[in-house]
mmCIF file of C-alpha atoms in Angstrom:
data_model
loop_
_atom_site.group_PDB
_atom_site.id
_atom_site.type_symbol
_atom_site.label_atom_id
_atom_site.label_comp_id
_atom_site.label_asym_id
_atom_site.label_seq_id
_atom_site.Cartn_x
_atom_site.Cartn_y
_atom_site.Cartn_z
ATOM 1 C CA LEU A 9 -26.508 -12.913 8.698
ATOM 2 C CA SER A 10 -26.970 -10.118 6.067
ATOM 3 C CA ASP A 11 -24.481 -8.366 4.492
ATOM 4 C CA ASP A 12 -25.762 -5.218 6.844
ATOM 5 C CA GLU A 13 -25.352 -7.062 10.151
ATOM 6 C CA LEU A 14 -22.057 -9.225 9.067
ATOM 7 C CA THR A 15 -20.620 -5.900 8.209
ATOM 8 C CA ALA A 16 -21.613 -4.339 11.508
ATOM 9 C CA ALA A 17 -20.741 -7.555 13.262
ATOM 10 C CA ALA A 18 -17.271 -7.716 11.685
ATOM 11 C CA ARG A 19 -16.799 -3.767 12.723
ATOM 12 C CA THR A 20 -17.045 -5.105 16.484
ATOM 13 C CA ALA A 21 -15.755 -8.541 16.802
ATOM 14 C CA THR A 22 -11.915 -8.944 16.730
ATOM 15 C CA ILE A 23 -12.177 -13.046 16.643
ATOM 16 C CA PHE A 24 -14.378 -15.132 14.172
ATOM 17 C CA ALA A 25 -14.239 -19.060 15.559
ATOM 18 C CA ARG A 26 -15.079 -21.827 12.817
ATOM 19 C CA VAL A 27 -15.388 -19.777 9.929
ATOM 20 C CA SER A 28 -15.398 -21.729 6.488
ATOM 21 C CA PRO A 29 -13.094 -20.517 3.695
ATOM 22 C CA GLU A 30 -16.299 -18.868 2.224
ATOM 23 C CA GLN A 31 -17.414 -16.946 4.992
ATOM 24 C CA LYS A 32 -13.924 -15.561 5.308
ATOM 25 C CA ALA A 33 -13.887 -14.048 1.920
ATOM 26 C CA ARG A 34 -17.129 -13.097 2.468
ATOM 27 C CA ILE A 35 -16.206 -10.914 5.510
ATOM 28 C CA ILE A 36 -13.176 -9.386 3.969
ATOM 29 C CA THR A 37 -15.063 -8.805 0.740
ATOM 30 C CA LEU A 38 -17.928 -6.671 3.301
ATOM 31 C CA LEU A 39 -14.790 -5.259 4.953
ATOM 32 C CA ARG A 40 -13.670 -3.931 1.698
ATOM 33 C CA LYS A 41 -16.836 -2.630 0.427
ATOM 34 C CA SER A 42 -17.549 -0.410 3.620
ATOM 35 C CA GLY A 43 -14.067 1.116 3.252
ATOM 36 C CA GLY A 44 -11.636 -0.637 5.992
ATOM 37 C CA ALA A 45 -8.081 -1.665 4.913
ATOM 38 C CA VAL A 46 -8.006 -5.043 5.452
ATOM 39 C CA GLY A 47 -5.292 -7.625 6.252
ATOM 40 C CA PHE A 48 -5.226 -11.219 6.387
ATOM 41 C CA MET A 49 -2.815 -14.067 8.320
ATOM 42 C CA GLY A 50 -3.500 -17.385 6.921
ATOM 43 C CA ASP A 51 -1.286 -20.717 6.611
ATOM 44 C CA GLY A 52 -3.498 -22.962 5.121
ATOM 45 C CA VAL A 53 -4.771 -23.761 2.051
ATOM 46 C CA ASN A 54 -8.095 -23.341 3.067
ATOM 47 C CA ASP A 55 -6.937 -19.254 3.937
ATOM 48 C CA ALA A 56 -6.070 -18.837 -0.150
ATOM 49 C CA LEU A 57 -9.692 -17.540 -1.179
ATOM 50 C CA ALA A 58 -9.268 -15.290 2.234
ATOM 51 C CA LEU A 59 -6.074 -14.410 1.259
ATOM 52 C CA HIS A 60 -6.430 -13.165 -2.485
ATOM 53 C CA LYS A 61 -9.368 -11.286 -1.659
ATOM 54 C CA ALA A 62 -7.944 -9.311 1.205
ATOM 55 C CA ASP A 63 -5.937 -5.538 0.459
ATOM 56 C CA ILE A 64 -2.427 -7.739 1.891
ATOM 57 C CA GLY A 65 -2.139 -11.074 2.424
ATOM 58 C CA ILE A 66 0.315 -12.099 4.766
ATOM 59 C CA SER A 67 1.611 -15.580 5.394
ATOM 60 C CA VAL A 68 4.738 -17.228 7.027
ATOM 61 C CA ASP A 69 7.378 -19.587 5.673
ATOM 62 C CA SER A 70 6.072 -22.364 7.441
ATOM 63 C CA ALA A 71 3.040 -22.462 5.727
ATOM 64 C CA THR A 72 1.415 -24.708 2.843
ATOM 65 C CA ASP A 73 2.573 -23.421 -0.436
ATOM 66 C CA VAL A 74 -0.682 -22.765 -1.781
ATOM 67 C CA ALA A 75 -1.236 -20.045 0.860
ATOM 68 C CA LYS A 76 2.393 -18.844 0.227
ATOM 69 C CA ASP A 77 1.213 -18.436 -3.166
ATOM 70 C CA ALA A 78 -2.015 -16.736 -2.584
ATOM 71 C CA ALA A 79 0.032 -14.106 -0.048
ATOM 72 C CA ASP A 80 1.171 -10.536 -1.274
ATOM 73 C CA VAL A 81 3.904 -10.564 2.194
ATOM 74 C CA VAL A 82 5.354 -14.066 3.234
ATOM 75 C CA LEU A 83 6.914 -13.603 6.636
ATOM 76 C CA MET A 84 10.255 -15.400 7.294
ATOM 77 C CA ASP A 85 9.964 -15.496 11.614
ATOM 78 C CA LYS A 86 5.925 -15.621 12.732
ATOM 79 C CA ASP A 87 6.628 -12.108 13.970
ATOM 80 C CA LEU A 88 4.100 -9.461 13.307
ATOM 81 C CA GLY A 89 6.360 -7.071 14.843
ATOM 82 C CA VAL A 90 8.330 -7.671 11.524
ATOM 83 C CA LEU A 91 5.703 -6.245 9.517
ATOM 84 C CA ALA A 92 4.805 -2.898 11.681
ATOM 85 C CA GLU A 93 8.448 -1.789 11.733
ATOM 86 C CA GLY A 94 8.341 -2.466 7.875
ATOM 87 C CA VAL A 95 5.104 0.115 7.602
ATOM 88 C CA ARG A 96 7.231 2.766 9.795
ATOM 89 C CA GLU A 97 10.160 2.509 7.615
ATOM 90 C CA GLY A 98 8.259 3.101 4.526
ATOM 91 C CA ARG A 99 6.263 5.955 5.955
ATOM 92 C CA ARG A 100 9.486 7.125 6.769
ATOM 93 C CA ILE A 101 10.998 6.499 3.430
ATOM 94 C CA PHE A 102 8.208 8.305 2.109
ATOM 95 C CA ALA A 103 7.660 11.401 4.177
ATOM 96 C CA ASN A 104 11.987 12.077 3.217
ATOM 97 C CA THR A 105 11.033 11.739 -0.563
ATOM 98 C CA ILE A 106 8.074 14.723 -0.031
ATOM 99 C CA LYS A 107 10.693 16.539 1.469
ATOM 100 C CA TYR A 108 12.814 15.893 -1.156
ATOM 101 C CA VAL A 109 10.903 16.616 -4.506
ATOM 102 C CA LEU A 110 9.811 20.200 -2.453
ATOM 103 C CA MET A 111 13.797 21.027 -1.504
ATOM 104 C CA GLY A 112 14.424 20.623 -5.409
ATOM 105 C CA THR A 113 11.426 22.365 -6.477
ATOM 106 C CA SER A 114 11.803 24.685 -4.330
ATOM 107 C CA SER A 115 15.824 25.768 -5.372
ATOM 108 C CA ASN A 116 15.115 25.311 -8.904
ATOM 109 C CA PHE A 117 12.229 27.509 -8.600
ATOM 110 C CA GLY A 118 14.634 30.911 -9.146
ATOM 111 C CA ASN A 119 16.011 28.805 -12.248
ATOM 112 C CA MET A 120 13.180 27.965 -13.788
ATOM 113 C CA PHE A 121 11.839 31.611 -13.581
ATOM 114 C CA SER A 122 14.868 32.720 -15.152
ATOM 115 C CA ALA A 123 14.319 30.775 -17.932
ATOM 116 C CA ALA A 124 10.687 31.292 -18.447
ATOM 117 C CA THR A 125 10.810 35.014 -18.352
ATOM 118 C CA ALA A 126 14.336 35.296 -20.683
ATOM 119 C CA SER A 127 11.776 33.612 -22.629
ATOM 120 C CA VAL A 128 9.087 35.595 -23.086
ATOM 121 C CA VAL A 129 11.315 38.821 -23.075
ATOM 122 C CA LEU A 130 14.028 38.160 -25.566
ATOM 123 C CA SER A 131 13.260 37.261 -29.121
ATOM 124 C CA PHE A 132 15.637 33.795 -29.183
ATOM 125 C CA LEU A 133 15.958 31.241 -27.141
ATOM 126 C CA PRO A 134 18.448 31.606 -24.410
ATOM 127 C CA MET A 135 19.103 28.079 -23.633
ATOM 128 C CA LEU A 136 17.668 24.929 -25.697
ATOM 129 C CA PRO A 137 15.531 22.654 -23.875
ATOM 130 C CA GLY A 138 18.161 19.996 -24.357
ATOM 131 C CA GLN A 139 20.455 21.867 -22.603
ATOM 132 C CA ILE A 140 18.173 22.742 -19.815
ATOM 133 C CA LEU A 141 18.287 18.721 -19.296
ATOM 134 C CA LEU A 142 21.650 18.844 -18.599
#
């Protein structure tokens, strides 16, 4: 198959059988080039190349050492639900961090505005930079 045909097939198919390690890596590379985020789960030596090429390589604790070394994430249980739960938790933490930054910026805006105005209006600095940081 040409690269375009394989990309189209990879976007519509959900299962690939009897695929060599080089073919796995080629499929992952083509999916990444087409703009997709690619995760690959493998547990054998033949999966190491594909694990390395993917955006995120996932392996399990019972996998070979080569596969675990090539993976970005090693799951202690053979359950992808743990990974989905981790993604949800990460998104929740990111959203809370953004809320904190916005709240901190808006609550300190008055202080920043007052210090900037005083620095422009007065002929001396009302506070030194070190005092502002404290």
